[in-house]
Amino acid sequence: MATVHQEESIALLKAHGLSVTGGRKDILVIFLSRKGALAHADIEKKLGARYDRVTIYRTLQSFVDKGLIHSIPTNDNSIRYALCKDECASGHHHDHHVHFVCKRCDNTYCLDSVATPSIKLPKGYSINQVEMVVSGQCPSCQ
Amino acid sequence: MATVHQEESIALLKAHGLSVTGGRKDILVIFLSRKGALAHADIEKKLGARYDRVTIYRTLQSFVDKGLIHSIPTNDNSIRYALCKDECASGHHHDHHVHFVCKRCDNTYCLDSVATPSIKLPKGYSINQVEMVVSGQCPSCQ
DNA sequence: GTTGTCTTGCAACCATGTTGCTTTTTTGTA
DNA sequence: TACAAAAAAGCAACATGGTTGCAAGACAAC
């Protein structure tokens, strides 16, 4: 399992034009082996003291820049990231997204399969992007 | 105009069971005289050095607790607040909200008039609350 | 292998937010 | 109006989240 993610992460890095380094592999493996979204702090915890805090920030930033992951709006003051699905990675716009935050386990899931419904705004507003944050209880917490 | 907001803010504070103090009045007047959502930093800037930073934090927190304002999820890492409309204040749940962030002027508007469309999630998810963050250009920036 | 480029680690810094404690202001009541 | 209890403000210190500059190390391509 771990080996699979290891190889997958190397492939993903190369495919996105990023050099393959220990830190990037390890961080990407964490994303691959966990479905929920992650904040910087989560990653730092999982990695232990293996990498510098700054390295993790810069790695996440490079992943966002290259379209490997995307950031999720939250109500608290920390940025969360989730893996982009293939459609995102292959250059599609991030013009809509549905995220689910479980109030019990506090995990965040990126529901790519769910289409954002269309919405009518008052006159004068033009829409670029729609983000939906749904909260409630996830299947494992019912 | 300023006097009107002044009086309105006193009434609002009393109605929500908050003691009327200089800081709370001033902060509430800022919210009343500005339609967009505000972050702590915005308020601090508008107030000058009149109040301690901590006082502003605690004031905002008490407003949230009493249902005078609500926080808005953002993609950067700062919490924004907007005034609750009457319906919120009078005890209704904050179970849905549509916010609009203008990419040009960076203002955030709380579009109370817009209903959040219904959404179908995969099996097993139960919904408590839906937040929508729409970004694009606001009427004044078209 | 060697060279140039990209990444890492370190130190220092800034912004945002919180906590504990003391002093001051409000509020309700006598 | 004065007074006591309760609440809020100010101050200091701390915690967390995130950024920048620079030197040293790792990677990639030839």
Short mmCIF file of C-alpha atoms (C1' of nucleotides) in Angstrom, two decimals:
data_model
loop_
_atom_site.label_atom_id
_atom_site.label_comp_id
_atom_site.label_asym_id
_atom_site.label_seq_id
_atom_site.Cartn_x
_atom_site.Cartn_y
_atom_site.Cartn_z
CA MET A 1 0.00 0.00 0.00
CA ALA A 2 2.64 2.43 1.09
CA THR A 3 4.76 1.42 -1.86
CA VAL A 4 1.91 2.02 -4.24
CA HIS A 5 1.44 5.56 -2.96
CA GLN A 6 5.17 6.07 -3.04
CA GLU A 7 5.29 5.25 -6.73
CA GLU A 8 2.13 7.15 -7.48
CA SER A 9 3.50 10.24 -5.81
CA ILE A 10 6.69 10.12 -7.85
CA ALA A 11 4.65 9.83 -11.02
CA LEU A 12 2.42 12.73 -9.99
CA LEU A 13 5.35 14.96 -9.16
CA LYS A 14 7.01 14.31 -12.49
CA ALA A 15 3.74 14.78 -14.34
CA HIS A 16 3.38 18.21 -12.78
CA GLY A 17 6.90 19.32 -13.52
CA LEU A 18 8.14 19.20 -9.94
CA SER A 19 11.48 17.74 -8.97
CA VAL A 20 11.22 14.61 -6.92
CA THR A 21 12.55 15.11 -3.40
CA GLY A 22 12.09 13.27 -0.15
CA GLY A 23 9.88 15.93 1.37
CA ARG A 24 7.56 16.22 -1.58
CA LYS A 25 7.16 12.48 -1.84
CA ASP A 26 6.39 12.10 1.86
CA ILE A 27 3.86 14.92 1.87
CA LEU A 28 2.17 13.70 -1.27
CA VAL A 29 1.97 10.17 0.14
CA ILE A 30 0.15 11.58 3.15
CA PHE A 31 -2.40 13.18 0.87
CA LEU A 32 -2.77 10.02 -1.19
CA SER A 33 -3.28 7.76 1.78
CA ARG A 34 -5.83 9.98 3.46
CA LYS A 35 -9.07 11.05 1.94
CA GLY A 36 -9.82 14.12 4.03
CA ALA A 37 -8.36 17.59 3.60
CA LEU A 38 -5.29 18.54 5.58
CA ALA A 39 -4.01 21.68 7.22
CA HIS A 40 -0.36 22.50 7.53
CA ALA A 41 -0.44 21.49 11.19
CA ASP A 42 -1.80 18.01 10.38
CA ILE A 43 1.01 17.39 7.96
CA GLU A 44 3.63 18.66 10.34
CA LYS A 45 2.29 16.30 12.99
CA LYS A 46 2.34 13.30 10.69
CA LEU A 47 5.83 14.01 9.46
CA GLY A 48 7.27 14.47 12.92
CA ALA A 49 10.36 16.67 12.91
CA ARG A 50 11.62 15.23 9.66
CA TYR A 51 11.31 18.45 7.73
CA ASP A 52 11.48 22.11 8.49
CA ARG A 53 8.23 23.99 8.92
CA VAL A 54 9.17 26.31 6.11
CA THR A 55 9.83 23.41 3.78
CA ILE A 56 6.31 22.15 4.34
CA TYR A 57 4.83 25.57 3.64
CA ARG A 58 6.82 25.92 0.47
CA THR A 59 6.01 22.41 -0.64
CA LEU A 60 2.29 23.01 -0.18
CA GLN A 61 2.59 26.27 -2.04
CA SER A 62 4.33 24.58 -4.96
CA PHE A 63 1.65 21.89 -5.04
CA VAL A 64 -1.04 24.56 -5.22
CA ASP A 65 0.82 26.42 -7.94
CA LYS A 66 1.11 23.30 -10.05
CA GLY A 67 -2.47 22.23 -9.51
CA LEU A 68 -1.79 19.14 -7.42
CA ILE A 69 -3.80 20.34 -4.48
CA HIS A 70 -6.22 23.19 -3.84
CA SER A 71 -7.07 25.24 -0.80
CA ILE A 72 -10.44 25.12 0.92
CA PRO A 73 -12.21 28.02 2.62
CA THR A 74 -12.72 27.47 6.33
CA ASN A 75 -14.39 29.26 9.17
CA ASP A 76 -11.43 29.02 11.49
CA ASN A 77 -8.21 30.67 10.54
CA SER A 78 -6.20 27.91 8.97
CA ILE A 79 -5.87 26.98 5.35
CA ARG A 80 -6.79 23.43 4.43
CA TYR A 81 -5.68 21.60 1.34
CA ALA A 82 -7.11 18.70 -0.57
CA LEU A 83 -5.83 16.68 -3.49
CA CYS A 84 -7.20 17.70 -6.84
CA LYS A 85 -8.91 15.02 -8.80
CA ASP A 86 -7.82 14.25 -12.34
CA GLU A 87 -10.16 16.78 -13.86
CA CYS A 88 -8.55 19.55 -11.86
CA ALA A 89 -5.05 18.37 -12.53
CA SER A 90 -5.56 18.25 -16.24
CA GLY A 91 -6.08 21.95 -16.49
CA HIS A 92 -9.77 22.43 -15.85
CA HIS A 93 -10.73 25.53 -13.97
CA HIS A 94 -11.45 25.42 -10.29
CA ASP A 95 -14.69 27.22 -10.85
CA HIS A 96 -16.83 25.19 -8.51
CA HIS A 97 -16.24 22.95 -5.55
CA VAL A 98 -18.26 21.28 -2.85
CA HIS A 99 -16.59 20.54 0.44
CA PHE A 100 -18.01 18.73 3.39
CA VAL A 101 -16.90 19.37 6.96
CA CYS A 102 -17.93 16.83 9.56
CA LYS A 103 -18.91 18.53 12.79
CA ARG A 104 -18.15 15.44 14.78
CA CYS A 105 -14.77 14.19 13.52
CA ASP A 106 -13.76 17.53 12.01
CA ASN A 107 -12.60 15.92 8.78
CA THR A 108 -13.02 17.79 5.54
CA TYR A 109 -13.93 15.97 2.35
CA CYS A 110 -13.80 17.25 -1.18
CA LEU A 111 -16.95 16.01 -2.90
CA ASP A 112 -15.90 16.18 -6.51
CA SER A 113 -18.79 14.05 -7.63
CA VAL A 114 -21.34 16.60 -6.49
CA ALA A 115 -22.20 19.33 -8.93
CA THR A 116 -22.73 22.81 -7.55
CA PRO A 117 -26.29 23.84 -8.31
CA SER A 118 -26.76 26.95 -10.36
CA ILE A 119 -27.55 30.10 -8.48
CA LYS A 120 -29.16 33.41 -9.32
CA LEU A 121 -27.57 36.54 -7.90
CA PRO A 122 -29.01 40.04 -7.82
CA LYS A 123 -28.35 42.20 -10.89
CA GLY A 124 -24.84 43.43 -11.38
CA TYR A 125 -22.91 40.54 -9.93
CA SER A 126 -20.82 38.43 -12.27
CA ILE A 127 -19.78 34.96 -11.16
CA ASN A 128 -16.32 33.48 -11.55
CA GLN A 129 -16.24 30.79 -8.98
CA VAL A 130 -18.57 29.07 -6.54
CA GLU A 131 -17.41 27.31 -3.39
CA MET A 132 -19.82 25.42 -1.20
CA VAL A 133 -19.02 24.37 2.31
CA VAL A 134 -21.54 21.93 3.68
CA SER A 135 -21.33 20.85 7.29
CA GLY A 136 -23.01 18.04 9.10
CA GLN A 137 -22.09 14.45 9.82
CA CYS A 138 -20.07 12.25 7.52
CA PRO A 139 -20.92 8.60 6.81
CA SER A 140 -18.45 7.27 9.37
CA CYS A 141 -19.87 9.45 12.12
CA GLN A 142 -23.57 8.72 11.65
CA MET B 1 -26.36 59.69 9.63
CA ALA B 2 -23.71 58.95 12.19
CA THR B 3 -26.17 59.77 14.94
CA VAL B 4 -28.70 57.40 13.52
CA HIS B 5 -26.22 54.54 13.55
CA GLN B 6 -25.12 55.56 16.99
CA GLU B 7 -28.64 55.21 18.33
CA GLU B 8 -29.32 52.08 16.34
CA SER B 9 -26.21 50.46 17.74
CA ILE B 10 -27.23 51.21 21.31
CA ALA B 11 -30.63 49.70 20.68
CA LEU B 12 -29.08 46.63 19.10
CA LEU B 13 -26.68 46.11 21.96
CA LYS B 14 -29.43 46.33 24.53
CA ALA B 15 -31.69 44.07 22.51
CA HIS B 16 -28.99 41.43 22.50
CA GLY B 17 -28.25 41.65 26.20
CA LEU B 18 -24.87 43.30 25.85
CA SER B 19 -23.74 46.18 28.01
CA VAL B 20 -23.36 49.43 26.15
CA THR B 21 -19.76 50.58 26.09
CA GLY B 22 -17.79 52.95 23.92
CA GLY B 23 -15.94 50.22 22.11
CA ARG B 24 -18.98 48.17 21.30
CA LYS B 25 -20.88 51.18 20.05
CA ASP B 26 -18.02 52.29 17.82
CA ILE B 27 -17.47 48.85 16.36
CA LEU B 28 -21.15 48.30 15.74
CA VAL B 29 -21.45 51.69 14.07
CA ILE B 30 -18.69 50.65 11.67
CA PHE B 31 -20.66 47.55 10.75
CA LEU B 32 -23.88 49.53 10.38
CA SER B 33 -22.35 52.17 8.14
CA ARG B 34 -20.62 49.72 5.86
CA LYS B 35 -22.33 47.03 3.90
CA GLY B 36 -19.39 44.70 3.27
CA ALA B 37 -17.94 42.17 5.65
CA LEU B 38 -15.03 43.17 7.84
CA ALA B 39 -11.98 41.45 9.20
CA HIS B 40 -10.44 42.32 12.52
CA ALA B 41 -7.68 44.23 10.76
CA ASP B 42 -10.17 46.45 8.92
CA ILE B 43 -11.84 47.39 12.16
CA GLU B 44 -8.57 48.07 13.89
CA LYS B 45 -7.58 50.36 11.03
CA LYS B 46 -10.84 52.28 11.14
CA LEU B 47 -10.72 52.72 14.89
CA GLY B 48 -7.15 53.92 14.96
CA ALA B 49 -5.46 53.25 18.27
CA ARG B 50 -8.58 54.04 20.24
CA TYR B 51 -8.99 50.55 21.63
CA ASP B 52 -6.76 47.69 22.50
CA ARG B 53 -6.41 44.91 19.98
CA VAL B 54 -7.64 42.40 22.52
CA THR B 55 -10.73 44.47 23.21
CA ILE B 56 -11.66 44.32 19.55
CA TYR B 57 -11.20 40.57 19.45
CA ARG B 58 -13.32 40.10 22.53
CA THR B 59 -15.96 42.48 21.27
CA LEU B 60 -16.26 40.62 17.99
CA GLN B 61 -16.44 37.35 19.85
CA SER B 62 -19.24 38.61 22.06
CA PHE B 63 -21.13 39.86 19.00
CA VAL B 64 -20.85 36.43 17.43
CA ASP B 65 -21.97 34.74 20.64
CA LYS B 66 -25.04 36.93 20.84
CA GLY B 67 -25.94 36.57 17.19
CA LEU B 68 -25.25 40.16 16.15
CA ILE B 69 -22.68 39.19 13.54
CA HIS B 70 -21.55 35.95 11.95
CA SER B 71 -18.24 34.77 10.60
CA ILE B 72 -17.64 34.02 6.96
CA PRO B 73 -15.36 31.30 5.58
CA THR B 74 -12.52 32.64 3.48
CA ASN B 75 -9.73 31.21 1.44
CA ASP B 76 -7.03 33.29 3.02
CA ASN B 77 -6.42 32.91 6.70
CA SER B 78 -8.38 35.69 8.27
CA ILE B 79 -11.84 35.57 9.73
CA ARG B 80 -14.37 38.00 8.31
CA TYR B 81 -17.55 39.10 9.98
CA ALA B 82 -20.81 40.46 8.67
CA LEU B 83 -23.87 41.85 10.38
CA CYS B 84 -26.72 39.44 10.76
CA LYS B 85 -29.99 40.51 9.26
CA ASP B 86 -33.11 40.60 11.40
CA GLU B 87 -34.03 37.05 10.62
CA CYS B 88 -30.74 35.82 12.04
CA ALA B 89 -30.91 38.04 15.06
CA SER B 90 -34.35 36.86 15.98
CA GLY B 91 -33.22 33.36 16.63
CA HIS B 92 -33.38 31.68 13.26
CA HIS B 93 -30.68 29.17 12.55
CA HIS B 94 -27.70 30.08 10.49
CA ASP B 95 -28.24 27.07 8.34
CA HIS B 96 -27.51 28.64 5.01
CA HIS B 97 -25.68 31.66 3.74
CA VAL B 98 -24.50 33.06 0.48
CA HIS B 99 -21.50 35.35 0.45
CA PHE B 100 -20.01 37.19 -2.43
CA VAL B 101 -16.35 38.14 -2.64
CA CYS B 102 -15.38 40.67 -5.27
CA LYS B 103 -12.08 39.75 -6.86
CA ARG B 104 -11.43 43.32 -7.85
CA CYS B 105 -12.22 45.42 -4.77
CA ASP B 106 -11.92 42.50 -2.34
CA ASN B 107 -15.12 43.41 -0.54
CA THR B 108 -17.29 40.68 0.84
CA TYR B 109 -21.07 40.94 0.76
CA CYS B 110 -23.59 38.85 2.59
CA LEU B 111 -26.39 38.13 0.13
CA ASP B 112 -29.23 37.36 2.49
CA SER B 113 -31.80 37.68 -0.23
CA VAL B 114 -30.38 34.78 -2.20
CA ALA B 115 -31.59 31.35 -1.23
CA THR B 116 -29.09 28.54 -1.25
CA PRO B 117 -30.20 25.98 -3.78
CA SER B 118 -30.85 22.50 -2.51
CA ILE B 119 -28.08 20.00 -2.99
CA LYS B 120 -27.85 16.23 -3.12
CA LEU B 121 -24.96 14.60 -1.35
CA PRO B 122 -23.81 10.99 -1.61
CA LYS B 123 -25.46 8.55 0.78
CA GLY B 124 -24.53 8.77 4.42
CA TYR B 125 -23.94 12.50 4.70
CA SER B 126 -26.34 14.51 6.81
CA ILE B 127 -26.52 18.25 6.28
CA ASN B 128 -26.62 20.84 9.03
CA GLN B 129 -25.45 23.95 7.33
CA VAL B 130 -24.59 25.17 3.86
CA GLU B 131 -22.27 28.06 3.15
CA MET B 132 -21.71 29.35 -0.35
CA VAL B 133 -18.87 31.60 -1.29
CA VAL B 134 -19.29 33.06 -4.73
CA SER B 135 -16.53 35.12 -6.22
CA GLY B 136 -16.53 37.41 -9.20
CA GLN B 137 -17.16 41.10 -9.70
CA CYS B 138 -19.57 43.14 -7.67
CA PRO B 139 -21.93 45.76 -9.19
CA SER B 140 -19.63 48.68 -8.37
CA CYS B 141 -16.66 47.01 -10.06
CA GLN B 142 -18.29 46.00 -13.35
"C1'" DG C 1 31.01 13.49 -12.92
"C1'" DT C 2 30.28 18.48 -13.24
"C1'" DT C 3 27.57 22.45 -13.57
"C1'" DG C 4 23.55 25.12 -13.04
"C1'" DT C 5 19.08 25.12 -11.04
"C1'" DC C 6 15.99 24.03 -7.68
"C1'" DT C 7 15.09 22.72 -2.83
"C1'" DT C 8 16.16 22.67 2.03
"C1'" DG C 9 17.24 24.43 6.58
"C1'" DC C 10 18.00 28.09 9.60
"C1'" DA C 11 17.10 32.43 11.64
"C1'" DA C 12 14.49 36.13 11.97
"C1'" DC C 13 10.35 38.35 11.33
"C1'" DC C 14 5.25 39.65 10.91
"C1'" DA C 15 0.27 38.88 11.47
"C1'" DT C 16 -3.43 36.89 13.80
"C1'" DG C 17 -5.49 35.30 17.73
"C1'" DT C 18 -5.69 33.77 22.88
"C1'" DT C 19 -5.11 33.76 28.04
"C1'" DG C 20 -4.44 35.61 32.76
"C1'" DC C 21 -4.66 39.19 35.58
"C1'" DT C 22 -5.53 43.97 37.20
"C1'" DT C 23 -7.98 48.19 36.70
"C1'" DT C 24 -11.86 50.63 35.06
"C1'" DT C 25 -16.56 51.08 33.53
"C1'" DT C 26 -21.49 49.49 33.53
"C1'" DT C 27 -25.41 48.04 35.51
"C1'" DG C 28 -28.93 47.07 38.75
"C1'" DT C 29 -30.44 48.06 43.19
"C1'" DA C 30 -30.92 50.04 47.57
"C1'" DT D 1 -27.51 59.22 44.02
"C1'" DA D 2 -24.48 56.05 45.92
"C1'" DC D 3 -22.80 51.41 46.08
"C1'" DA D 4 -21.74 46.70 45.26
"C1'" DA D 5 -21.57 43.06 41.93
"C1'" DA D 6 -20.73 41.98 37.29
"C1'" DA D 7 -18.88 42.95 33.05
"C1'" DA D 8 -15.51 45.04 29.94
"C1'" DA D 9 -11.02 47.25 28.90
"C1'" DG D 10 -6.11 47.44 29.04
"C1'" DC D 11 -1.67 45.34 29.48
"C1'" DA D 12 1.69 41.79 29.06
"C1'" DA D 13 2.88 37.63 27.60
"C1'" DC D 14 2.24 33.78 24.81
"C1'" DA D 15 0.78 30.58 20.92
"C1'" DT D 16 0.03 29.61 16.23
"C1'" DG D 17 0.20 30.36 11.35
"C1'" DG D 18 2.71 32.06 7.70
"C1'" DT D 19 6.60 34.73 5.08
"C1'" DT D 20 11.34 36.30 3.63
"C1'" DG D 21 16.43 36.26 2.86
"C1'" DC D 22 20.28 33.81 2.60
"C1'" DA D 23 23.68 30.02 2.79
"C1'" DA D 24 24.28 25.06 2.19
"C1'" DG D 25 22.75 20.86 0.14
"C1'" DA D 26 20.28 17.89 -3.31
"C1'" DC D 27 18.54 17.15 -7.90
"C1'" DA D 28 18.54 17.11 -12.95
"C1'" DA D 29 20.49 17.34 -17.35
"C1'" DC D 30 24.19 17.13 -20.05
#
